[in-house]
Coordinates of C-alpha atoms in Angstrom, one line a residue:
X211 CA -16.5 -1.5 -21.5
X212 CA -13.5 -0.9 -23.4
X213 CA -10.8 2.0 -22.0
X214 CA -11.7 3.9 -24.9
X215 CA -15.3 4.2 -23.6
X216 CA -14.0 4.3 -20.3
X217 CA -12.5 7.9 -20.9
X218 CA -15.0 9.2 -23.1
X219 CA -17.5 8.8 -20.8
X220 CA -15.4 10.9 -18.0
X221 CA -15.0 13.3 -20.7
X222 CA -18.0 13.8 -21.5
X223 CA -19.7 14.1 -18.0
X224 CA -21.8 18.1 -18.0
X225 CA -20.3 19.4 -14.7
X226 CA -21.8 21.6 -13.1
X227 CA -20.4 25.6 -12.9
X228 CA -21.1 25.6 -9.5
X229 CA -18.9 24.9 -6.8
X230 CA -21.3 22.3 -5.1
X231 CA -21.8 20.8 -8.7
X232 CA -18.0 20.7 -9.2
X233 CA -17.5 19.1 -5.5
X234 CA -19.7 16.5 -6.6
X235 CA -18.7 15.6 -10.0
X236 CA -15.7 15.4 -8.5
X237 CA -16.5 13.4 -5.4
X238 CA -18.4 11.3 -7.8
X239 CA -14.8 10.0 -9.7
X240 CA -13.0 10.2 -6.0
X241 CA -15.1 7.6 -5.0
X242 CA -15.6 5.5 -7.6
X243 CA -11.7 4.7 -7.0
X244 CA -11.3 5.3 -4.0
X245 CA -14.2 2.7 -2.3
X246 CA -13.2 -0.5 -4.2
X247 CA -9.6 0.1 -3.0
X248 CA -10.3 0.8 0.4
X249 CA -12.4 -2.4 0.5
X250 CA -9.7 -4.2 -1.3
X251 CA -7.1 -3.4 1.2
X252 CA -9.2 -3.8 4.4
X253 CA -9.9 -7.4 3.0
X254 CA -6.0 -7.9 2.1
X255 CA -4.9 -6.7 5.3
X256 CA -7.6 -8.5 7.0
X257 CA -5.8 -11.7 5.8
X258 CA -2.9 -10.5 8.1
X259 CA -4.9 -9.3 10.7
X260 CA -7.1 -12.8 10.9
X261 CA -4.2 -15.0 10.9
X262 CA -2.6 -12.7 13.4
X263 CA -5.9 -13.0 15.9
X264 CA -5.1 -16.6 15.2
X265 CA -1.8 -16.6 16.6
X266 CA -2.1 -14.0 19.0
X267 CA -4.9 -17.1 21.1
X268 CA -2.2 -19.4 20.8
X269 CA -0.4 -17.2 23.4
X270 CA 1.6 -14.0 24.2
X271 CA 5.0 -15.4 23.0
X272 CA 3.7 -16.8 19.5
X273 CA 1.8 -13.4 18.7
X274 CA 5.0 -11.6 19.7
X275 CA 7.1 -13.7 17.6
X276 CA 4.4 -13.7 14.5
X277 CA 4.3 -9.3 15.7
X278 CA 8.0 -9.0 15.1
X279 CA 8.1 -10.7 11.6
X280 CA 5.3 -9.0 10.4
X281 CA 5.8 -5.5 11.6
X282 CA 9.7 -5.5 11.0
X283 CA 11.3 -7.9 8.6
X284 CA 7.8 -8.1 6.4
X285 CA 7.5 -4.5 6.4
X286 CA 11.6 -3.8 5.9
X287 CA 11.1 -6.3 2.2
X288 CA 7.3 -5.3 1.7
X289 CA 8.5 -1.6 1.6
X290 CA 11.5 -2.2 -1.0
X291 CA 9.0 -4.1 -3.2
X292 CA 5.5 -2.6 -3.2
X293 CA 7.4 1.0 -3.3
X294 CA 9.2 -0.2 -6.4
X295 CA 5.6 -1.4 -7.6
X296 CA 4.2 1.7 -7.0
X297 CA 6.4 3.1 -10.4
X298 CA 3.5 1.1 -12.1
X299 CA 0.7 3.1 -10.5
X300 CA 2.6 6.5 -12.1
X301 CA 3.4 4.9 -15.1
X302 CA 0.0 2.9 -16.1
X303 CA -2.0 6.2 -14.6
X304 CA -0.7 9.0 -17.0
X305 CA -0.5 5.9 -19.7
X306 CA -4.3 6.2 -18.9
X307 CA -5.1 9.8 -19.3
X308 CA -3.0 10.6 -22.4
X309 CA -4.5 7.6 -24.3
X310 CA -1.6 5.2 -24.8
X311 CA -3.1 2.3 -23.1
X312 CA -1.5 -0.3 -25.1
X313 CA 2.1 0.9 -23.0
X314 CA 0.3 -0.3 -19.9
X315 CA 0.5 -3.8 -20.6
X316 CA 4.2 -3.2 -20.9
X317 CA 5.1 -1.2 -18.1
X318 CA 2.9 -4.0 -16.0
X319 CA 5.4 -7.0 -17.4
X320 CA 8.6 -4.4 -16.4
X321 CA 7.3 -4.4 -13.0
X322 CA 7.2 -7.9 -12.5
X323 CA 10.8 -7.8 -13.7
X324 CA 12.1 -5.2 -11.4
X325 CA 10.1 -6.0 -8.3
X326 CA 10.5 -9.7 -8.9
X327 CA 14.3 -9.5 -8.8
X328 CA 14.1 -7.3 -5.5
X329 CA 12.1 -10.2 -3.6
X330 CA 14.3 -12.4 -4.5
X331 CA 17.6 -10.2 -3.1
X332 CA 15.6 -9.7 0.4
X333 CA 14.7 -13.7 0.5
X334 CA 17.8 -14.6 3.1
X335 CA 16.6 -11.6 5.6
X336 CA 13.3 -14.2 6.0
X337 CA 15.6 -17.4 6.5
X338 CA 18.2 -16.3 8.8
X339 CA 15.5 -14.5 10.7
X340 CA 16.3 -16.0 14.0
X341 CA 20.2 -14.6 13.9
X342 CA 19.1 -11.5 12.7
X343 CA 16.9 -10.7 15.5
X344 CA 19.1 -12.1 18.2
X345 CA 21.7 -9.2 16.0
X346 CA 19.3 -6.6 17.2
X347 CA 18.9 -7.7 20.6
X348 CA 15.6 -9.5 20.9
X349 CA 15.3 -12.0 23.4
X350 CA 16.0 -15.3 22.8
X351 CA 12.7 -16.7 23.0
X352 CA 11.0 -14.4 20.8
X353 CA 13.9 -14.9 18.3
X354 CA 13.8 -18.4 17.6
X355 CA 10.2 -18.4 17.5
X356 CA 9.9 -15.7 14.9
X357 CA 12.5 -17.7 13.1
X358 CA 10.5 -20.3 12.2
X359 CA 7.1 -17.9 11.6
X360 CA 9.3 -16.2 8.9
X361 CA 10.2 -18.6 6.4
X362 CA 6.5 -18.9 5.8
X363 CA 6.3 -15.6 4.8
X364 CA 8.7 -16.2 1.6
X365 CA 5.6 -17.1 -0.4
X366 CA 3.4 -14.5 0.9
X367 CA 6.1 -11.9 -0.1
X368 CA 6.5 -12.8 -3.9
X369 CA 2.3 -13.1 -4.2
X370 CA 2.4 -9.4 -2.7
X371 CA 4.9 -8.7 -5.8
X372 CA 2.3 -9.8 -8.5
X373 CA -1.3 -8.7 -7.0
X374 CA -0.2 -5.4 -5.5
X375 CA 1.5 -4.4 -9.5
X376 CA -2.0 -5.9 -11.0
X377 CA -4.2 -3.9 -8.4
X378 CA -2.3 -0.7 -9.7
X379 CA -2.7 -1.8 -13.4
X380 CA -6.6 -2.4 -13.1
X381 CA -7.0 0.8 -10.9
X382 CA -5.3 3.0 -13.5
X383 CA -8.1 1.6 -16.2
X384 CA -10.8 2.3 -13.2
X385 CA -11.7 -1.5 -13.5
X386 CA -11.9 -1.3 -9.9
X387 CA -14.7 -3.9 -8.5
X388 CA -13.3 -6.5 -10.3
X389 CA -10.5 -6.2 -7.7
X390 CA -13.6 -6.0 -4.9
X391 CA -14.9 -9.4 -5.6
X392 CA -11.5 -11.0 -5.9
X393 CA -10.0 -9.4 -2.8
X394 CA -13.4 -10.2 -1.0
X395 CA -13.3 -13.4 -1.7
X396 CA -10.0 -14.3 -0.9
X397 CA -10.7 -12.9 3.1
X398 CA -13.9 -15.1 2.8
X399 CA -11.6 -18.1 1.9
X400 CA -9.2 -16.9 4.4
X401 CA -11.4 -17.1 7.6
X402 CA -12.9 -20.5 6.8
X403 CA -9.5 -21.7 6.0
X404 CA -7.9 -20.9 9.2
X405 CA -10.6 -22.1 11.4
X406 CA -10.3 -25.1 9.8
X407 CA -7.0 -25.5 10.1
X408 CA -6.6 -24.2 13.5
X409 CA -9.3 -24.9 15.4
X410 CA -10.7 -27.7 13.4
X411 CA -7.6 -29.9 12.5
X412 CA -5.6 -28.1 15.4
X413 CA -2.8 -27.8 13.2
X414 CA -1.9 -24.2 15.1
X415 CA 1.0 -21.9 13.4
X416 CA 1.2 -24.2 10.6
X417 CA -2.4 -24.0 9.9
X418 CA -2.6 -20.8 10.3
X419 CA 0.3 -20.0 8.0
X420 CA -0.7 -22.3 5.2
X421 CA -4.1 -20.8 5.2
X422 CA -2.9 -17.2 4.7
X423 CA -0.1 -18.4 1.7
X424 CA -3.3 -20.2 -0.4
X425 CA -5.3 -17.0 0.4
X426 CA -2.7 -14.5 -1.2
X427 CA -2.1 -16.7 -4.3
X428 CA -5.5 -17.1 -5.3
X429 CA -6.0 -13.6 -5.2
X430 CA -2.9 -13.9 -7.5
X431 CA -4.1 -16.6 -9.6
X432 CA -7.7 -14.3 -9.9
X433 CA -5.9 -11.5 -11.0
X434 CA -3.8 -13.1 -14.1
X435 CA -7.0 -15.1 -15.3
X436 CA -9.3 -11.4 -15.4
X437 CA -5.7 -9.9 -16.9
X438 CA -4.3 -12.7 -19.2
X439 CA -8.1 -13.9 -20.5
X440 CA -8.8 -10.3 -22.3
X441 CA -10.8 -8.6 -19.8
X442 CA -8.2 -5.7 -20.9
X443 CA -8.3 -5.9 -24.3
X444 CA -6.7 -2.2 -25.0
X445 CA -4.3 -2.5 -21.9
X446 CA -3.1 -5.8 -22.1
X447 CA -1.9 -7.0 -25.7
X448 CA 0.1 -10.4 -24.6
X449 CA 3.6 -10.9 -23.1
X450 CA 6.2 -8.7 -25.1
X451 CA 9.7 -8.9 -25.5
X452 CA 9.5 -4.6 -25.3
X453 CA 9.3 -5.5 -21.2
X454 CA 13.3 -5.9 -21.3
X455 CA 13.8 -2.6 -23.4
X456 CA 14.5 0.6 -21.4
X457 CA 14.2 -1.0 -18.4
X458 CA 16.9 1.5 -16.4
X459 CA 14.8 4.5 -16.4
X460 CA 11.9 1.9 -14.9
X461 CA 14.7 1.0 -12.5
X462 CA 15.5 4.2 -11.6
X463 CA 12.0 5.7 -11.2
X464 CA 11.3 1.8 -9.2
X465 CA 14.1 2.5 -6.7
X466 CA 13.1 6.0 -6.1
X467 CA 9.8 4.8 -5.5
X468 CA 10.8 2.5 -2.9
X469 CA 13.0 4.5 -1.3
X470 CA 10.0 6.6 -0.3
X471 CA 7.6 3.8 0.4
X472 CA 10.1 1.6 2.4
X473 CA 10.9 4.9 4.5
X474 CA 7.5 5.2 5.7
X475 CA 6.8 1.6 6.5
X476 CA 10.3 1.2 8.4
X477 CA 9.4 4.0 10.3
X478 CA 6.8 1.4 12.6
X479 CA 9.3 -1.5 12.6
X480 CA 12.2 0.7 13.9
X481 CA 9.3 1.7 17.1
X482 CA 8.4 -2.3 17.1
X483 CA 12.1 -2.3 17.1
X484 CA 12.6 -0.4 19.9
X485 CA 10.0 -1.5 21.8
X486 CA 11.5 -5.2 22.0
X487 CA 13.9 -3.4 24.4
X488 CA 11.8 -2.3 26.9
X489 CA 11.4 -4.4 30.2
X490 CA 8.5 -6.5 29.4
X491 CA 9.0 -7.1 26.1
X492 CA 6.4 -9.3 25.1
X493 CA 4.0 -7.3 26.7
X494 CA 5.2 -3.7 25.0
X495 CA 5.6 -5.6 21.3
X496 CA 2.3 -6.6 21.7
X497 CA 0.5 -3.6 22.7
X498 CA 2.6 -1.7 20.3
X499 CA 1.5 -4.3 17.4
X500 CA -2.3 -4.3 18.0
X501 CA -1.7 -0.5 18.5
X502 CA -0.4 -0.6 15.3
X503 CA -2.4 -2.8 13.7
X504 CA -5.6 -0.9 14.8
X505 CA -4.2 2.3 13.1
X506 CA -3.3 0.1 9.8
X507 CA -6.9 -0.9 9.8
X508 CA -7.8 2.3 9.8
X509 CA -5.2 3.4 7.3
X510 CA -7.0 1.2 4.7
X511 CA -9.3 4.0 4.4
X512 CA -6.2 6.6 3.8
X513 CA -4.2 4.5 1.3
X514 CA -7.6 4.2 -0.7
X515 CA -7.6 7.9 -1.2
X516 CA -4.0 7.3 -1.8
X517 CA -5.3 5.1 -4.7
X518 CA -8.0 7.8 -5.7
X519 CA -5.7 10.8 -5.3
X520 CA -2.9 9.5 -7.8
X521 CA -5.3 7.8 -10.0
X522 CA -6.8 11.0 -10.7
X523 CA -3.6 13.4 -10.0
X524 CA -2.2 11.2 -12.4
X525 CA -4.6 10.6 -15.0
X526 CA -5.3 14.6 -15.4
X527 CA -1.3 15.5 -16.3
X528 CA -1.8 13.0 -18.6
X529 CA -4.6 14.9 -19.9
X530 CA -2.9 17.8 -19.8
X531 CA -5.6 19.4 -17.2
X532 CA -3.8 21.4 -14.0
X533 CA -6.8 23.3 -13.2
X534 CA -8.6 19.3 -12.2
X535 CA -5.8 18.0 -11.0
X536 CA -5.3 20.8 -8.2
X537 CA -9.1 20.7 -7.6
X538 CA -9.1 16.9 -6.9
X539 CA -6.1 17.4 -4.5
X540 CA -8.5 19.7 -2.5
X541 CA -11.5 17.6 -2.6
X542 CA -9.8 14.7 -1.5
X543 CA -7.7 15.9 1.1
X544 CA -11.3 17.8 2.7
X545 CA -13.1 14.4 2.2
X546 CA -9.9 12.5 4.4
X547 CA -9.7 14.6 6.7
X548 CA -13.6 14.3 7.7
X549 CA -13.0 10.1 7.7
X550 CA -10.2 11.0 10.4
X551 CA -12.0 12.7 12.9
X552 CA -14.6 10.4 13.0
X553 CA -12.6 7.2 13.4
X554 CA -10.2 8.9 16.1
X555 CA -13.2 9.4 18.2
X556 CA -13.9 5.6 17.6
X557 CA -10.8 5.2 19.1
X558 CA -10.2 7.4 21.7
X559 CA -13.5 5.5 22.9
X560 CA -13.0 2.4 22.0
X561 CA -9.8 1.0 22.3
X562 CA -10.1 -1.2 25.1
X563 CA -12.9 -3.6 24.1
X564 CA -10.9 -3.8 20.3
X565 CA -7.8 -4.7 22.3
X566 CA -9.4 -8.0 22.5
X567 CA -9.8 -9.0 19.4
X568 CA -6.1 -9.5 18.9
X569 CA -5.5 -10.7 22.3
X570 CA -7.3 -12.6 25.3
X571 CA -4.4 -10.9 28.3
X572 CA -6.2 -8.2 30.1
X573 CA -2.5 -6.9 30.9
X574 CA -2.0 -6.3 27.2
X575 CA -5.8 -4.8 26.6
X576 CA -5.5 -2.3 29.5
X577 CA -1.8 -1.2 27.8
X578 CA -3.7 -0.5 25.0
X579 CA -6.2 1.3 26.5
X580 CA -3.5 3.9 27.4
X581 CA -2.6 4.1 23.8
X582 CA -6.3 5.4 23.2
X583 CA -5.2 9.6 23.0
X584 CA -2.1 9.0 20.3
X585 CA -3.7 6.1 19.1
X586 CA -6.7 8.8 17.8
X587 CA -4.0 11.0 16.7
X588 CA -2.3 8.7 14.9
X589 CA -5.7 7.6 12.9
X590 CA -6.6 11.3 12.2
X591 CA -2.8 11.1 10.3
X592 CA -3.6 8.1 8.5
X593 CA -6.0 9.7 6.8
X594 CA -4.3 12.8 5.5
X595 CA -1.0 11.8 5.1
X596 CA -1.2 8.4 2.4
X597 CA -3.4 11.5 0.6
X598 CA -0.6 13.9 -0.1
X599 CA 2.0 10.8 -0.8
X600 CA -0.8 9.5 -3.4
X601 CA -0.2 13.2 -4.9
X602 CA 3.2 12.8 -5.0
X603 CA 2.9 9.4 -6.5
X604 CA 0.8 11.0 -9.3
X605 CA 2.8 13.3 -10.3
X606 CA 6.0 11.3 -10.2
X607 CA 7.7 12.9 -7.2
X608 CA 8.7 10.1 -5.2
X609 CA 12.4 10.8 -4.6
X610 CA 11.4 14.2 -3.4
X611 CA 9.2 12.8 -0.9
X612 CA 11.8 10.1 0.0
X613 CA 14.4 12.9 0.9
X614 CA 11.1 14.6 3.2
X615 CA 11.2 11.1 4.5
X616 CA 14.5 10.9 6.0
X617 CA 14.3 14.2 7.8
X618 CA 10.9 14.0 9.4
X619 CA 10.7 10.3 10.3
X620 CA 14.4 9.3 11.0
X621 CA 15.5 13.0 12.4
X622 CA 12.5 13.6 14.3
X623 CA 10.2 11.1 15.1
X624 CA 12.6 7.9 16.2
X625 CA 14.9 10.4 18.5
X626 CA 11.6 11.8 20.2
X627 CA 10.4 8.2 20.6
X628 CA 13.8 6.9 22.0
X629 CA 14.1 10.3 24.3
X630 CA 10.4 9.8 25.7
X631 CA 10.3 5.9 25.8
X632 CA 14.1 5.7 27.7
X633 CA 15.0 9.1 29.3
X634 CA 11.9 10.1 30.4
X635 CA 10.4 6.3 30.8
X636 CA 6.9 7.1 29.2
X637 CA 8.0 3.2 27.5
X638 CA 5.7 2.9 24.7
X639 CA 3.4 5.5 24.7
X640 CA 6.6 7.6 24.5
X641 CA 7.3 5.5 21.4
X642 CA 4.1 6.4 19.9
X643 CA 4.1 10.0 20.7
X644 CA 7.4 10.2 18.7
X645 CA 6.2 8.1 15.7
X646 CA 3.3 11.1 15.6
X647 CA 5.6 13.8 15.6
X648 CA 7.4 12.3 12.7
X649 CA 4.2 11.8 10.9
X650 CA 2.6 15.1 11.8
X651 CA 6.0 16.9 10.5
X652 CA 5.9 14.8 7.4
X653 CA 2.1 15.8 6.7
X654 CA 2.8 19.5 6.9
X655 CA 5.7 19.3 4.6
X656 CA 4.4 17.3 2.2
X657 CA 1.3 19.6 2.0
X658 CA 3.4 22.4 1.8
X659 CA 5.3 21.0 -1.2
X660 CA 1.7 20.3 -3.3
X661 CA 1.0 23.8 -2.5
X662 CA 4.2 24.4 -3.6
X663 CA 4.3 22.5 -6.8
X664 CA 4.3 24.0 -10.5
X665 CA 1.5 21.7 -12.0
X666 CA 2.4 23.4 -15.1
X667 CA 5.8 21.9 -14.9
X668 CA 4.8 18.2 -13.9
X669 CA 2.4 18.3 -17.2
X670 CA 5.2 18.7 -19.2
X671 CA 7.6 16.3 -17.4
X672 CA 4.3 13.3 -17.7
X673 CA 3.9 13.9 -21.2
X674 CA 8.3 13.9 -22.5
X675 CA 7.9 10.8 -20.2
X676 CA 5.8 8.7 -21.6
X677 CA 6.8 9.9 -25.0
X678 CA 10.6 8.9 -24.5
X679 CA 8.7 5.2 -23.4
X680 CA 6.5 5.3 -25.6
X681 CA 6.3 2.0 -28.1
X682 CA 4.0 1.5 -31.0
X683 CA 1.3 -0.9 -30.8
X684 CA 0.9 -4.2 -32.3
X685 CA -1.6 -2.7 -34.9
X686 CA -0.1 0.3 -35.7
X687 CA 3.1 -1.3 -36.4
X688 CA 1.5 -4.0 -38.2
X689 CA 0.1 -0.5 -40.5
X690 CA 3.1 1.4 -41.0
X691 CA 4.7 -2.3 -42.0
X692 CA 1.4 -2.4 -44.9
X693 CA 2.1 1.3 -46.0
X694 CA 5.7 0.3 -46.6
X695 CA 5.2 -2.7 -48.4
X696 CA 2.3 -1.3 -50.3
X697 CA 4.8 1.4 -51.4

C-alpha cells in the first residue's frame, strides 16, 4: 500500500462524535504505532540485555566491566547520535502529514550524513576506554576489563546510526511491522548465536560480543534491502545529491536534538558513574545496572508511545489539525500512565526473583530487592515521561526540552543522589531516589510546557519548515522541464 493510500485511508476513517468513539479511533492509530515499536525495542534492547546475562555468568567483575561500558561510555555516544537521529523522526513525520513524501527519502540520506560523522568523532572515547575510566576513578580492575569490552562496541555503535534513522523513516510512513519481523528476528538470531558461541564453542566475551555485532548489522542489512528494493516507492526515490544541500539547518535542528536526548541518557551513566565510588563497587555497579536495566526494559513500553505520540503529534501539524493533535497528547499520556502502574506493582513485587536473570550472586539479588520501592517509581516514570518528550519531538521542540533537561536532571537529581548516597550513606538506593527526583521534576515540567504550548503556532512553524526544505520531485521536475521545452 502506497503512502498515498496510506493517508487516505486515515482520512477517511467516520469517527465517531462521541467521546468514547473518539477515544477509540484514536486509540485505534496510537496503537497501531505504538505496538510494533514497543516490540521493536524490547527485541533491540533484548540484544543488549541477552549478551549482558551472558557476561554477567561469566562473573561479577566481567558484568561490571561489560555494566560500565554499556551504561556510560555507550550511552554518553548513543545519546549524541540517536538524539541527532531523532531530527529524522520530526522531519520525515510532518513530511508525512503534509504530503511531501518524496522529501523523506532526502532528509533520511542527510541523517546518515550528520549522524554518521558524529560516530565517528566519539570513536576514540571506545578505544582509550581503559584511561578514561581509570580518569574517573574506577578501580583498576574494572577499568582494564571494560577496556577491552569496549572496542567491540565500535561496530555496534555505527549499526545503531543506520537502523535507529531507518526505524524513524518507516515509522513516519506507518510501515511499522515490517520493522516487527526484522527486529524479531534479529533477537531470535541473537540468542542462538550467543549460546553457541558461549556455551557451545566456549568462546566467552568474545563470543558473546561477536554474536551481538552480527545481530545489529543484519537488522541493518534488513532495513536497506526493504528501503533500497522499492518497498517505499513514494518515500524513497534513490540516492540524491539534494542530501548535501541545506544541510546546516539539519545540523542545527540534529544538534539540538541530541543535546536533549544525550541529557536524558547521561543522566543514568553519571548515577552508574557515581556508584563505581562507593565501597563495594562491583557489587553497587551491578545492582545499579540490573536496576537499571529492569527499568529500561520497562521503558521499551514508554519510548513506544514516544514513537506513537510524535508520529501522530507530528503528522497532525503537518496536517494542519491542532484540535487532533492536542486530543492524541491526552489519549496517550492516559493510556501510559495505566501501563505504569501496573508494571510498578510487577516490580515492587517482583524484583528479587528478576534479579537473577542478570546475575547468579545472591548478594547482588538481595541489593536489588531493596531497590524494589524506587525501582516501581522509577517504572511508573518511564512511562509518562518518553510520552511528553515524544510530544516535544513532534512538534520540533527539542532545544526547549534540552534547556528543561539541564535544570531538572543535572541541578536536581545528581546533587540529591550524591547528598543521599555520600552524606547521608543510603549508597545506592540514595542514588536512585535522586535520579527519581530529577525525572519526576522533568515530567511535571515538561507537561506543563504541552499544556503550555500554542499549537496554533507550532502549525505554522511545521509548515514554513518544510517549505524552506522543500525540493521538487524527480517527476515534477522532470514536468516543469517538458512544459519548458514544449514552450
Amino acid at each position: 500500500m502506497s503512502n498515498i493510500e496510506e493517508t487516505l485511508i486515515i482520512k477517511s476513517e467516520a469517527e465517531d462524535g462521541s467521546l468514547k468513539g473518539r477515544v477509540w479511533m484514536e486509540s485505534k492509530k496510537i496503537w497501531r504505532i505504538a505496538f510494533p515499536a514497543i516490540l521493536a525495542r524490547m527485541a533491540l534492547f533484548g540484544v543488549i540485555l541477552v549478551t549482558q546475562a551472558f557476561v554477567g555468568h561469566m562473573g561479577a567483575l566481567e558484568l561490571s566491566a561489560f555494566a560500565v561500558v554499556q551504561t556510560i561510555l555507550v550511552r554518553f555516544v548513543s545519546g549524541v547520535t540517536l538524539g541527532m537521529s531523532s531530527a529524522t523522526e520530526t522531519l520525515c513525520g510532518q513530511a508525512f502529514g503534509a504530503g511531501q513524501y518524496h522529501m523523506m527519502g532526502i532528509y533520511l540520506q542527510r541523517s546518515w550524513i550528520v549522524s554518521t560523522s558524529a560516530a565517528t568523532i566519539f570513536v576514540p572515547v571506545f578505544i582509550f576506554a581503559t584511561q578514561i575510566f581509570k580518569l574517573l576513578g574506577e578501580e583498576d580492575d574494572i577499568a582494564t576489563e571494560a577496556g577491552i569490552i569496549s572496542l567491540w562496541f565500535i561496530p555496534v555503535l555505527y549499526s545503531t546510526v543506520f537502523s535507529s534513522t531507518m526505524q524513524m523513516f518507516l515509522q513516519a510512513q506507518l510501515k511499522n511491522f515490517v520493522i516487527i519481523w526484522l527486529t524479531v528476528a534479529t533477537f531470535a538470531i541473537h540468542v542462538l548465536l550467543s549460546w553457541i558461541l558461549v556455551y557451545l564453542l566456549n568462546y566467552g566475551i568474545p563470543g558473546a560480543m561477536v554474536a551481538m555485532n552480527i545481530s545489529f548489522w543484519l537488522l541493518v542489512f534488513g532495513e536497506f534491502v526493504y528501503i533500497l528494493r522499492g518497498w517505499c516507492p513514494d518515500a524513497w526515490r534513490g540516492f540524491s545529491k539534494a542530501a548535501f544541500s541545506n544541510i546546516l539547518p539539519v545540523i542545527k535542528l540534529s544538534i539540538s536534538s541530541g543535546v536533549m536526548i544525550c541529557l536524558e541518557l547521561w543522566y543514568n551513566s553519571v548515577l552508574v558513574l557515581l556508584a563505581g565510588y562507593m565501597k563495594s563497587a562491583e557489587t553497587a555497579i551491578a545492582t545499579f545496572s540490573i536496576c537499571l536495566n529492569i527499568a529500561t526494559w520497562e521503558l521499551m513500553i514508554g519510548l513506544g508511545f514516544l514513537v506513537a505520540a510524535s508520529v501522530r503529534i507530528s503528522n497532525e501539524l503537518g496536517r494542519g489539525n491542532t484540535k487532533a493533535a492536542k486530543f492524541s497528547i491526552k489519549v496517550i499520556l492516559s493510556t501510559g500512565t495505566f501501563i505504569g502502574v501496573i508494571f510498578s506493582v510487577v516490580c515492587l513485587f517482583w524484583s528479587h526473583p528478576i534479579a537473577y536473570v542478570f546475575t547468579s550472586s545472591e548478594e547482588v539479588a538481595k541489593s536489588v530487592s531493596s531497590l524494589s520501592i524506587p525501582l516501581a517509581f522509577s517504572v511508573l516514570l518511564n512511562s509518562i515521561q518518553p510520552i511528553l518528550s515524544g510530544v516535544a519531538i513532534g512538534a520540533g521542540l527539542q532545544s526547549v526540552v534540552a534547556y528543561v533537561n539541564i535544570g531538572c536532571y543535572y541541578m536536581v537529581g545528581v546533587p540529591i543522589g550524591a547528598l543521599l548516597g555520600y552524606v547521608a550513606h543510603l549508597e545506592v538506593k540514595g542514588i536512585w531516589i535522586g535520579m527519581i527526583c530529577g525525572v519526576a521534576i522533568q515530567a511535571l515540567s515538561l507537561l506543563f510546557m504541552t499544556w503550555r504550548t500554542d499549537w496554533e503556532k507550532q502549525v505554522t512553524s511545521a509548515s514554513e519548515r518544510l517549505n524552506r526544505w522543500l525540493l521538487n520531485a524527480p517527476d515534477q521536475e522532470s514536468n516543469q522541464s517538458l512544459i519548458q521545452n514544449s514552450e
